[in-house]
Short mmCIF file of C-alpha atoms in Angstrom, two decimals:
data_model
loop_
_atom_site.label_atom_id
_atom_site.label_comp_id
_atom_site.label_asym_id
_atom_site.label_seq_id
_atom_site.Cartn_x
_atom_site.Cartn_y
_atom_site.Cartn_z
CA UNK J 1 64.33 102.06 99.85
CA UNK J 2 67.05 101.07 102.30
CA UNK J 3 68.35 97.52 102.58
CA UNK J 4 66.68 97.03 105.97
CA UNK J 5 63.35 98.28 104.68
CA UNK J 6 63.73 96.03 101.67
CA UNK J 7 64.51 93.06 103.91
CA UNK J 8 61.46 93.62 106.09
CA UNK J 9 59.06 94.81 103.41
CA UNK J 10 57.28 91.49 102.88
CA UNK J 11 57.80 90.17 106.35
CA UNK J 12 60.59 87.85 107.42
CA UNK J 13 61.14 84.24 108.32
CA UNK J 14 63.32 83.49 111.34
CA UNK J 15 66.19 81.27 110.32
CA UNK J 16 67.58 80.37 113.71
CA UNK J 17 66.29 77.89 116.22
CA UNK J 18 63.40 79.21 118.28
CA UNK J 19 61.76 77.98 121.44
CA UNK J 20 58.84 75.68 120.83
CA UNK J 21 55.60 77.46 120.00
CA UNK J 22 57.26 80.58 118.72
CA UNK J 23 56.00 81.58 115.27
CA UNK J 24 58.70 81.31 112.59
CA UNK J 25 57.44 84.19 110.49
CA UNK J 26 57.00 87.86 111.29
CA UNK J 27 54.52 89.62 109.02
CA UNK J 28 55.33 93.06 107.55
CA UNK J 29 52.41 94.57 109.49
CA UNK J 30 54.26 93.83 112.71
CA UNK J 31 56.79 96.57 111.90
CA UNK J 32 54.27 99.32 111.11
CA UNK J 33 53.29 102.33 113.21
CA UNK J 34 54.42 103.46 116.64
CA UNK J 35 56.82 106.09 115.38
CA UNK J 36 56.21 109.53 113.99
CA UNK J 37 57.98 111.15 111.08
CA UNK J 38 58.22 114.92 111.66
CA UNK J 39 58.24 117.11 108.55
CA UNK J 40 60.81 119.31 110.20
CA UNK J 41 63.38 117.99 112.63
CA UNK J 42 64.70 119.97 115.56
CA UNK J 43 67.75 117.75 115.71
CA UNK J 44 70.73 119.45 114.05
CA UNK J 45 72.03 118.16 110.75
CA UNK J 46 75.48 117.56 112.23
CA UNK J 47 74.18 115.33 115.02
CA UNK J 48 76.91 113.31 116.75
CA UNK J 49 74.79 110.35 117.75
CA UNK J 50 71.49 109.18 116.34
CA UNK J 51 69.86 108.81 119.77
CA UNK J 52 68.23 112.28 119.59
CA UNK J 53 66.86 111.33 116.18
CA UNK J 54 65.27 108.15 117.57
CA UNK J 55 63.96 110.06 120.56
CA UNK J 56 62.40 112.72 118.36
CA UNK J 57 60.70 110.01 116.32
CA UNK J 58 59.32 108.46 119.52
CA UNK J 59 61.12 105.15 118.96
CA UNK J 60 60.40 103.24 122.17
CA UNK J 61 63.24 102.01 124.30
CA UNK J 62 64.11 98.36 123.59
CA UNK J 63 62.43 95.80 125.76
CA UNK J 64 64.69 95.27 128.76
CA UNK J 65 67.46 97.02 126.89
CA UNK J 66 67.67 94.33 124.20
CA UNK J 67 67.38 96.13 120.91
CA UNK J 68 69.32 95.98 117.69
CA UNK J 69 72.21 97.90 119.23
CA UNK J 70 72.53 95.39 122.06
CA UNK J 71 72.45 92.56 119.55
CA UNK J 72 75.22 94.18 117.52
CA UNK J 73 77.17 94.73 120.71
CA UNK J 74 76.94 91.04 121.64
CA UNK J 75 77.85 89.91 118.17
CA UNK J 76 80.87 92.18 118.07
CA UNK J 77 81.96 91.24 121.58
CA UNK J 78 85.61 90.34 121.87
CA UNK J 79 84.71 87.11 123.64
CA UNK J 80 82.81 85.92 120.58
CA UNK J 81 85.06 87.43 117.96
CA UNK J 82 87.06 84.25 117.32
CA UNK J 83 84.06 81.90 117.45
CA UNK J 84 82.19 80.57 114.42
CA UNK J 85 79.13 82.43 113.16
CA UNK J 86 76.69 79.78 114.41
CA UNK J 87 78.14 79.97 117.88
CA UNK J 88 77.81 83.76 117.99
CA UNK J 89 74.21 83.52 116.83
CA UNK J 90 73.50 80.92 119.46
CA UNK J 91 75.04 83.17 122.09
CA UNK J 92 72.78 86.02 121.08
CA UNK J 93 69.71 83.78 121.09
CA UNK J 94 70.67 82.51 124.52
CA UNK J 95 71.02 86.04 125.82
CA UNK J 96 67.62 86.99 124.42
CA UNK J 97 65.99 83.94 125.87
CA UNK J 98 67.58 84.57 129.24
CA UNK J 99 66.31 88.14 129.17
CA UNK J 100 62.89 87.03 128.04
CA UNK J 101 62.99 89.14 124.94
CA UNK J 102 61.61 87.66 121.75
CA UNK J 103 63.68 88.06 118.58
CA UNK J 104 60.70 89.73 116.93
CA UNK J 105 61.06 92.72 119.26
CA UNK J 106 64.70 93.15 118.30
CA UNK J 107 63.85 93.04 114.60
CA UNK J 108 61.06 95.53 115.20
CA UNK J 109 63.46 97.80 117.08
CA UNK J 110 65.76 97.78 114.06
CA UNK J 111 62.84 98.50 111.74
CA UNK J 112 61.67 101.45 113.83
CA UNK J 113 65.15 102.91 114.10
CA UNK J 114 65.76 102.54 110.38
CA UNK J 115 62.45 104.26 109.66
CA UNK J 116 63.20 107.09 112.10
CA UNK J 117 66.59 107.59 110.54
CA UNK J 118 65.15 107.64 107.03
CA UNK J 119 62.54 110.16 108.13
CA UNK J 120 65.21 112.32 109.72
CA UNK J 121 67.37 112.28 106.59
CA UNK J 122 64.36 113.07 104.43
CA UNK J 123 63.46 116.02 106.67
CA UNK J 124 67.03 117.29 106.54
CA UNK J 125 67.04 116.91 102.75
CA UNK J 126 63.96 119.09 102.57
CA UNK J 127 65.51 121.63 104.92
CA UNK J 128 68.75 121.78 102.94
CA UNK J 129 66.85 122.09 99.69
CA UNK J 130 64.74 124.91 101.13
CA UNK J 131 67.86 126.63 102.47
CA UNK J 132 69.61 126.37 99.11
CA UNK J 133 66.58 127.72 97.30
CA UNK J 134 66.26 130.58 99.77
CA UNK J 135 69.96 131.37 99.44
CA UNK J 136 69.82 131.20 95.65
CA UNK J 137 66.91 133.63 95.62
CA UNK J 138 68.78 135.97 97.96
CA UNK J 139 71.93 135.72 95.84
CA UNK J 140 69.92 136.56 92.73
CA UNK J 141 68.41 139.57 94.52
CA UNK J 142 71.84 140.69 95.71
CA UNK J 143 73.27 140.40 92.22
CA UNK J 144 70.40 142.47 90.92
CA UNK J 145 71.04 145.05 93.65
CA UNK J 146 74.70 145.20 92.68
CA UNK J 147 73.85 145.58 89.01
CA UNK J 148 71.35 148.32 89.71
CA UNK J 149 73.58 150.26 92.10
CA UNK J 150 76.72 149.95 90.01
CA UNK J 151 74.74 150.79 86.90
CA UNK J 152 73.38 153.97 88.49
CA UNK J 153 76.82 155.05 89.64
CA UNK J 154 78.40 154.26 86.30
CA UNK J 155 75.74 156.31 84.56
CA UNK J 156 76.48 159.20 86.92
CA UNK J 157 80.21 158.87 86.25
CA UNK J 158 79.54 158.79 82.53
CA UNK J 159 77.38 161.88 82.92
CA UNK J 160 80.16 163.72 84.71
CA UNK J 161 82.71 162.74 82.09
CA UNK J 162 80.30 163.82 79.39
CA UNK J 163 79.73 167.15 81.15
CA UNK J 164 83.47 167.74 81.32
CA UNK J 165 83.84 166.97 77.63
CA UNK J 166 80.91 169.22 76.73
CA UNK J 167 82.36 172.04 78.83
CA UNK J 168 85.76 171.64 77.17
CA UNK J 169 84.18 171.62 73.75
CA UNK J 170 82.03 174.67 74.55
CA UNK J 171 85.08 176.53 75.81
CA UNK J 172 87.02 175.70 72.65
CA UNK J 173 84.12 177.03 70.60
CA UNK J 174 84.00 180.14 72.76
CA UNK J 175 87.68 180.80 72.18
CA UNK J 176 87.16 180.52 68.44
CA UNK J 177 84.17 182.86 68.41
CA UNK J 178 85.94 185.30 70.71
CA UNK J 179 88.85 185.53 68.29
CA UNK J 180 86.44 186.37 65.50
CA UNK J 181 84.77 189.05 67.60
CA UNK J 182 88.13 190.50 68.60
CA UNK J 183 89.10 190.59 64.94
CA UNK J 184 85.93 192.45 64.15
CA UNK J 185 86.41 195.01 66.95
CA UNK J 186 90.07 195.47 66.06
CA UNK J 187 89.22 195.97 62.44
CA UNK J 188 86.62 198.66 63.16
CA UNK J 189 88.92 200.52 65.51
CA UNK J 190 91.77 199.99 63.06
CA UNK J 191 90.08 202.38 60.63
CA UNK J 192 90.84 205.27 62.95
CA UNK J 193 94.17 204.44 64.59
CA UNK J 194 97.45 203.13 63.37
CA UNK J 195 97.98 199.42 63.77
CA UNK J 196 100.60 199.87 66.47
CA UNK J 197 98.33 202.18 68.38
CA UNK J 198 95.25 199.98 68.19
CA UNK J 199 94.19 199.34 71.81
CA UNK J 200 92.68 196.02 70.83
CA UNK J 201 95.52 193.51 70.39
CA UNK J 202 95.65 190.91 67.69
CA UNK J 203 94.02 187.73 68.89
CA UNK J 204 96.52 185.13 69.88
CA UNK J 205 96.61 182.15 67.60
CA UNK J 206 95.17 179.06 69.25
CA UNK J 207 97.66 176.92 71.10
CA UNK H 1 97.10 175.45 92.60
CA UNK H 2 99.67 177.58 90.87
CA UNK H 3 97.82 177.06 87.60
CA UNK H 4 94.63 178.21 89.21
CA UNK H 5 96.35 181.23 90.70
CA UNK H 6 97.74 182.10 87.29
CA UNK H 7 94.27 181.86 85.88
CA UNK H 8 92.84 184.11 88.57
CA UNK H 9 95.66 186.57 87.98
CA UNK H 10 94.95 186.44 84.29
CA UNK H 11 91.29 187.15 84.92
CA UNK H 12 92.11 190.06 87.17
CA UNK H 13 94.51 191.44 84.66
CA UNK H 14 91.97 191.06 81.92
CA UNK H 15 89.43 192.98 83.94
CA UNK H 16 91.69 195.63 85.40
CA UNK H 17 93.82 196.04 82.35
CA UNK H 18 96.99 195.65 84.32
CA UNK H 19 98.56 193.80 81.41
CA UNK H 20 98.17 196.91 79.30
CA UNK H 21 101.05 198.55 81.11
CA UNK H 22 103.87 197.38 78.87
CA UNK H 23 102.12 198.61 75.76
CA UNK H 24 103.60 201.73 74.19
CA UNK H 25 102.04 205.07 74.83
CA UNK H 26 98.95 205.69 72.81
CA UNK H 27 97.37 208.87 71.71
CA UNK H 28 94.17 207.98 73.53
CA UNK H 29 93.62 208.11 77.23
CA UNK H 30 92.02 204.69 77.67
CA UNK H 31 90.20 204.39 80.90
CA UNK H 32 87.61 201.76 80.20
CA UNK H 33 86.37 201.14 83.67
CA UNK H 34 85.52 204.75 84.20
CA UNK H 35 82.58 204.29 81.93
CA UNK H 36 81.26 201.35 83.86
CA UNK H 37 78.63 201.41 86.57
CA UNK H 38 79.45 200.61 90.16
CA UNK H 39 82.11 197.89 90.18
CA UNK H 40 81.41 194.59 91.85
CA UNK H 41 84.04 192.35 93.42
CA UNK H 42 86.08 190.22 91.03
CA UNK H 43 86.32 186.61 92.20
CA UNK H 44 85.03 187.56 95.60
CA UNK H 45 87.69 190.19 96.01
CA UNK H 46 86.07 193.13 97.76
CA UNK H 47 86.58 196.40 95.93
CA UNK H 48 88.28 199.20 97.75
CA UNK H 49 86.29 201.98 99.34
CA UNK H 50 87.74 204.45 96.87
CA UNK H 51 86.71 202.25 94.00
CA UNK H 52 83.15 202.06 95.24
CA UNK H 53 83.00 205.79 95.69
CA UNK H 54 84.49 206.44 92.28
CA UNK H 55 82.14 204.00 90.64
CA UNK H 56 79.16 205.53 92.37
CA UNK H 57 80.19 208.94 91.18
CA UNK H 58 80.81 207.76 87.63
CA UNK H 59 77.93 208.09 85.22
CA UNK H 60 77.15 205.20 82.91
CA UNK H 61 78.26 207.24 79.94
CA UNK H 62 81.39 209.32 79.49
CA UNK H 63 84.55 207.27 79.65
CA UNK H 64 87.03 210.06 80.52
CA UNK H 65 86.67 209.75 84.23
CA UNK H 66 89.69 209.45 86.44
CA UNK H 67 89.80 208.08 89.96
CA UNK H 68 90.96 205.10 91.92
CA UNK H 69 88.33 202.68 90.66
CA UNK H 70 88.61 203.76 87.10
CA UNK H 71 90.25 200.54 85.84
CA UNK H 72 87.77 198.01 87.19
CA UNK H 73 85.10 196.14 85.25
CA UNK H 74 82.02 194.65 86.80
CA UNK H 75 82.34 191.03 87.81
CA UNK H 76 79.37 189.86 85.82
CA UNK H 77 81.43 188.37 83.07
CA UNK H 78 80.27 184.80 83.03
CA UNK H 79 78.64 183.70 86.23
CA UNK H 80 75.27 182.93 84.73
CA UNK H 81 76.15 183.18 81.06
CA UNK H 82 76.97 179.86 79.42
CA UNK H 83 80.15 179.42 77.43
CA UNK H 84 78.12 178.58 74.36
CA UNK H 85 76.17 181.85 74.56
CA UNK H 86 74.43 182.50 71.26
CA UNK H 87 75.30 186.18 71.01
CA UNK H 88 78.10 188.17 72.63
CA UNK H 89 75.60 190.95 73.23
CA UNK H 90 74.56 188.92 76.26
CA UNK H 91 78.15 188.98 77.49
CA UNK H 92 78.39 192.74 76.98
CA UNK H 93 75.10 193.28 78.71
CA UNK H 94 76.21 191.02 81.55
CA UNK H 95 79.39 193.06 81.87
CA UNK H 96 77.29 196.26 81.81
CA UNK H 97 78.94 197.43 78.60
CA UNK H 98 76.44 199.68 76.89
CA UNK H 99 76.72 201.78 73.80
CA UNK H 100 77.43 205.44 74.57
CA UNK H 101 74.44 207.64 75.18
CA UNK H 102 74.79 209.19 71.74
CA UNK H 103 74.49 205.63 70.41
CA UNK H 104 77.62 205.86 68.32
CA UNK H 105 79.31 202.76 69.59
CA UNK H 106 81.62 200.40 67.79
CA UNK H 107 78.72 198.38 66.38
CA UNK H 108 77.06 201.41 64.84
CA UNK H 109 80.34 202.63 63.37
CA UNK H 110 80.93 199.13 61.99
CA UNK H 111 77.57 199.41 60.30
CA UNK H 112 78.50 202.81 58.90
CA UNK H 113 81.78 201.44 57.53
CA UNK H 114 79.93 198.61 55.82
CA UNK H 115 77.25 200.89 54.39
CA UNK H 116 76.65 200.23 50.73
CA UNK H 117 77.40 203.85 49.82
CA UNK H 118 80.96 203.29 51.06
CA UNK H 119 81.35 199.91 49.51
CA UNK H 120 84.43 199.56 47.36
CA UNK H 121 86.10 202.67 48.73
CA UNK H 122 89.52 202.79 50.24
CA UNK H 123 89.86 202.15 53.98
CA UNK H 124 91.08 205.71 54.68
CA UNK H 125 88.25 207.17 52.63
CA UNK H 126 85.73 205.13 54.58
CA UNK H 127 87.32 206.29 57.83
CA UNK H 128 87.21 209.93 56.73
CA UNK H 129 83.60 209.63 55.76
CA UNK H 130 82.67 208.11 59.12
CA UNK H 131 84.71 210.70 61.02
CA UNK H 132 82.90 213.44 59.13
CA UNK H 133 79.58 211.92 60.07
CA UNK H 134 80.66 211.62 63.69
CA UNK H 135 81.82 215.24 63.73
CA UNK H 136 78.48 216.28 62.35
CA UNK H 137 76.78 214.38 65.14
CA UNK H 138 79.10 215.92 67.72
CA UNK H 139 80.59 212.54 68.64
CA UNK H 140 84.22 212.03 69.41
CA UNK H 141 85.93 209.03 67.83
CA UNK H 142 87.43 208.40 71.24
CA UNK H 143 84.00 207.34 72.48
CA UNK H 144 83.78 204.76 69.72
CA UNK H 145 87.25 203.41 70.35
CA UNK H 146 86.55 203.30 74.05
CA UNK H 147 83.38 201.34 73.42
CA UNK H 148 85.37 198.85 71.35
CA UNK H 149 87.97 198.54 74.04
CA UNK H 150 85.34 197.92 76.72
CA UNK H 151 83.79 195.19 74.66
CA UNK H 152 87.17 193.62 74.06
CA UNK H 153 87.90 193.63 77.77
CA UNK H 154 84.50 192.15 78.54
CA UNK H 155 85.25 189.36 76.09
CA UNK H 156 88.65 188.67 77.65
CA UNK H 157 87.13 188.64 81.11
CA UNK H 158 84.34 186.35 79.98
CA UNK H 159 86.82 183.94 78.41
CA UNK H 160 88.98 183.95 81.55
CA UNK H 161 85.95 183.34 83.73
CA UNK H 162 84.89 180.43 81.59
CA UNK H 163 88.40 179.02 81.60
CA UNK H 164 88.41 179.28 85.38
CA UNK H 165 85.06 177.52 85.54
CA UNK H 166 86.35 174.77 83.29
CA UNK H 167 89.47 174.35 85.41
CA UNK H 168 87.27 174.02 88.48
CA UNK H 169 84.73 171.77 86.82
CA UNK H 170 87.17 169.12 85.61
CA UNK H 171 88.78 168.24 88.96
CA UNK H 172 85.42 168.52 90.68
CA UNK H 173 83.90 166.04 88.27
CA UNK H 174 86.95 163.81 88.51
CA UNK H 175 86.75 163.85 92.29
CA UNK H 176 83.05 163.08 92.20
CA UNK H 177 83.71 160.33 89.66
CA UNK H 178 86.29 158.75 91.95
CA UNK H 179 83.89 158.99 94.89
CA UNK H 180 81.18 157.30 92.87
CA UNK H 181 83.52 154.56 91.72
CA UNK H 182 84.68 153.99 95.29
CA UNK H 183 81.10 153.86 96.54
CA UNK H 184 80.22 151.47 93.76
CA UNK H 185 83.17 149.22 94.55
CA UNK H 186 82.43 149.32 98.28
CA UNK H 187 78.82 148.38 97.70
CA UNK H 188 79.81 145.59 95.33
CA UNK H 189 82.34 144.18 97.80
CA UNK H 190 79.83 144.27 100.65
CA UNK H 191 77.17 142.51 98.65
CA UNK H 192 79.64 140.05 97.19
CA UNK H 193 80.71 139.13 100.72
CA UNK H 194 77.07 138.43 101.52
CA UNK H 195 76.75 136.32 98.36
CA UNK H 196 79.89 134.39 99.28
CA UNK H 197 78.58 133.75 102.79
CA UNK H 198 75.29 132.46 101.41
CA UNK H 199 77.10 130.24 98.93
CA UNK H 200 79.32 128.89 101.69
CA UNK H 201 76.27 128.22 103.86
CA UNK H 202 74.57 126.28 101.05
CA UNK H 203 77.73 124.31 100.28
CA UNK H 204 78.26 123.50 103.98
CA UNK H 205 74.67 122.32 104.32
CA UNK H 206 75.04 120.12 101.24
CA UNK H 207 78.27 118.68 102.58
CA UNK H 208 76.67 118.00 105.96
CA UNK H 209 73.77 116.29 104.26
CA UNK H 210 76.15 114.13 102.26
CA UNK H 211 77.97 113.13 105.46
CA UNK H 212 74.65 112.38 107.16
CA UNK H 213 73.60 110.13 104.27
CA UNK H 214 76.89 108.30 104.47
CA UNK H 215 76.38 107.73 108.18
CA UNK H 216 72.80 106.68 107.55
CA UNK H 217 73.97 104.09 105.04
CA UNK H 218 76.54 102.81 107.51
CA UNK H 219 73.94 102.53 110.27
CA UNK H 220 71.52 100.73 108.00
CA UNK H 221 74.25 98.42 106.81
CA UNK H 222 75.04 97.60 110.43
CA UNK H 223 71.37 96.78 111.11
CA UNK H 224 71.07 94.77 107.92
CA UNK H 225 74.22 92.80 108.54
CA UNK H 226 72.99 91.84 111.99
CA UNK H 227 69.40 91.07 111.04
CA UNK H 228 70.32 88.81 108.16
CA UNK H 229 72.02 86.51 110.65
CA UNK H 230 68.63 85.76 112.14
CA UNK H 231 65.97 86.36 109.53
CA UNK H 232 65.42 86.17 105.81
CA UNK H 233 62.78 87.86 103.69
CA UNK H 234 59.65 85.93 102.94
CA UNK H 235 59.48 84.85 99.30
CA UNK H 236 57.42 86.84 96.85
CA UNK H 237 53.83 85.76 96.87
CA UNK H 238 52.27 84.67 93.59
CA UNK H 239 48.78 85.99 93.27
CA UNK H 240 46.28 85.57 90.45
CA UNK H 241 45.98 88.49 88.12
CA UNK H 242 43.00 89.02 85.85
CA UNK H 243 43.82 88.91 82.15
CA UNK H 244 42.85 91.77 79.87
CA UNK H 245 39.20 91.51 78.66
CA UNK H 246 40.20 91.26 75.00
CA UNK H 247 42.56 88.42 75.78
CA UNK H 248 39.93 86.74 77.92
CA UNK H 249 37.39 86.71 75.15
CA UNK H 250 39.89 85.64 72.57
CA UNK H 251 40.10 81.88 73.22
CA UNK H 252 36.41 81.34 72.51
CA UNK H 253 36.09 83.58 69.44
CA UNK H 254 39.43 83.30 67.72
CA UNK H 255 41.35 80.41 66.21
CA UNK H 256 43.25 78.24 68.72
CA UNK H 257 46.49 79.84 69.88
CA UNK H 258 48.76 76.83 69.42
CA UNK H 259 48.14 77.01 65.69
CA UNK H 260 48.68 80.69 65.48
CA UNK H 261 51.81 80.74 67.63
CA UNK H 262 53.08 77.25 68.01
CA UNK H 263 55.93 78.34 70.28
CA UNK H 264 53.49 79.68 72.92
CA UNK H 265 51.37 77.19 74.82
CA UNK H 266 48.61 78.04 77.24
CA UNK H 267 48.62 75.26 79.77
CA UNK H 268 46.64 74.57 82.88
CA UNK H 269 48.63 75.04 86.09
CA UNK H 270 50.19 72.02 87.62
CA UNK H 271 49.41 70.58 91.04
CA UNK H 272 52.40 72.25 92.55
CA UNK H 273 51.37 75.60 91.17
CA UNK H 274 47.94 75.17 92.66
CA UNK H 275 49.29 74.77 96.13
CA UNK H 276 51.70 77.63 95.71
CA UNK H 277 49.23 79.99 94.24
CA UNK H 278 46.26 78.82 96.21
CA UNK H 279 44.06 80.02 93.40
CA UNK H 280 41.30 78.36 91.37
CA UNK H 281 42.50 76.45 88.34
CA UNK H 282 41.79 78.42 85.19
CA UNK H 283 39.47 76.85 82.69
CA UNK H 284 39.47 77.56 78.95
CA UNK H 285 36.82 80.22 79.51
CA UNK H 286 38.37 81.58 82.66
CA UNK H 287 40.08 84.97 82.46
CA UNK H 288 42.55 84.39 85.29
CA UNK H 289 46.07 83.17 84.89
CA UNK H 290 48.71 82.59 87.53
CA UNK H 291 51.14 85.46 87.45
CA UNK H 292 54.00 86.03 89.85
CA UNK H 293 53.99 89.62 91.02
CA UNK H 294 55.77 91.55 93.67
CA UNK H 295 53.52 92.75 96.45
CA UNK H 296 53.08 96.46 96.94
CA UNK H 297 55.91 98.18 98.65
CA UNK H 298 55.14 99.27 102.18
CA UNK H 299 54.52 102.96 102.63
CA UNK H 300 57.55 104.67 104.06
#
C-alpha cells in the first residue's frame, strides 16, 4: 500500500482551520469509487506525463482547477518559498476558499490520482510479466530449435566422416586381398613360365 | 587435380596395359583385351570406332586376336561393385572376364596343381603333369596364362577404380561437411540473434517498469507531503472482539485466574475505556473484551 493510500485508509481529520460548519473529518468512504482500473492499459510504459494515465482511469478534472497539483504548485510558489509553513498553508486555504473549493475535494483528487497511478503500474507490471514469460517461452523454443537443427547437421557430418573412414578401411582391405589374389595368379602362371617372363608382376608391397 | 589425373592415367594404363611396354619381351603374345567382349568407354572416354568394330568382331573366347581395340578392357570394373566385395569372381564377372570356352582357365589349372595326386611333387613335375593333361585336352597353356593375365588386369582396374572413387568421395564428403557446418552455424547465429533481441526486449521492459515505479513513488511522495500539511489519519478504532468460546466458559467453570496466574489480571474496563470503545462493559460471564484492532484495509 502506498503512503497516500495508507494515510487515507481510515479517513482523515483536517488539521487546519476551516470555515465554520465545515466537518473536520473526512471518512474513508468519501474517497471510494468514481475511477476505473483497467486490466490492460493503452498508455505506454514510458509515458512522459501521468495525465494520460489519469485520463484513462477517468479521474475527473479538479473542481475549478483546484486539485492536488494546484495545491502543490501554490505551496512551491516562489512567493511563498521563504515564508513559514503555517503561512504557506494559510495561503493555500485562502486560495481554496476564494475559489469556493472545499479541501475535501483536493484530498479526494489526490486519492483518485494515487489510485489511478497504482492501477496503471499494476497493469504495466502484469504486461511486463506476461511479456517476459512469452519471451522466455519463445527463447526456450528457439534454443530447442537450435539444438535440434545443429544436432541433425552434426549427425549428418558424423555420418559423412564415418562413411569416409569406412571407405578408406574397405579400400585398404581390398588392396590386401588383391595382393593375395595376385600372388595366387602369379604362382599358378609361374609353374609354366620363368619368373622373369611371368606376365603377372609381383604385387607391390604396401606403402 | 594432378593427383586425380595421375589416378585416371593409372586406371587407363591398368586397363589398356600401356604400362606393360617397358617389360622385356616375352615368349607369349599377350593381347588380353582381344578376348574381351565389346569394349565400353573407360571413365567416360568414348572408344574409337576401330575399337568398337574390333570388339564387335572379337568372339568372347580366343585371345589371339589382333586389331586396334585389342588392348582395351570393359569399363565395368567397379561401378556397382563394392570395395569390400566378398568374392573376386564378382569383379571378374563385372569385367566380363570368363574362363575360356574349353573351361581350362587359371582357376581350373590351380585346382589341378593342388590335386592330391600331385601333392608333394616338385613344382616342375606338377607343371609337366598339368601340361600333359592340357595337351591331352587339346588346350594351349597360352590360354591359361592369358586367362590369368586378364584376371590380374581386371583386379588392377578394379583397385584403380575404387581408389578413384575414394579420392572423389573424401573431398565430396568434406565439402558437404563444411556446407553442413556452415548451415548449422548460420542457423544458430540467426536464432541466437532472435534470442538476444527477446532478452533485450524483456530487460528493457523490466528497466522501464523499474523507472515507472520510481516515478510513481516520487509522485505519491509529492501527494503525501502536501496532504500531510492539511490532514492527519484518523486514529485506529477500538472495537469489541468476541473471546474464544473455551476462554469464555472458563471463568465460571475453572479456578479463578488471579490464583492461577497472579501476574495476569482480568479487570473491568475503566470509564475512559467505555467512552473510547463505546461498547458494553463486560461482566464476569460476558465473553467480550475490549481489544484494539486495526480496521480492514480498504480494497485497492
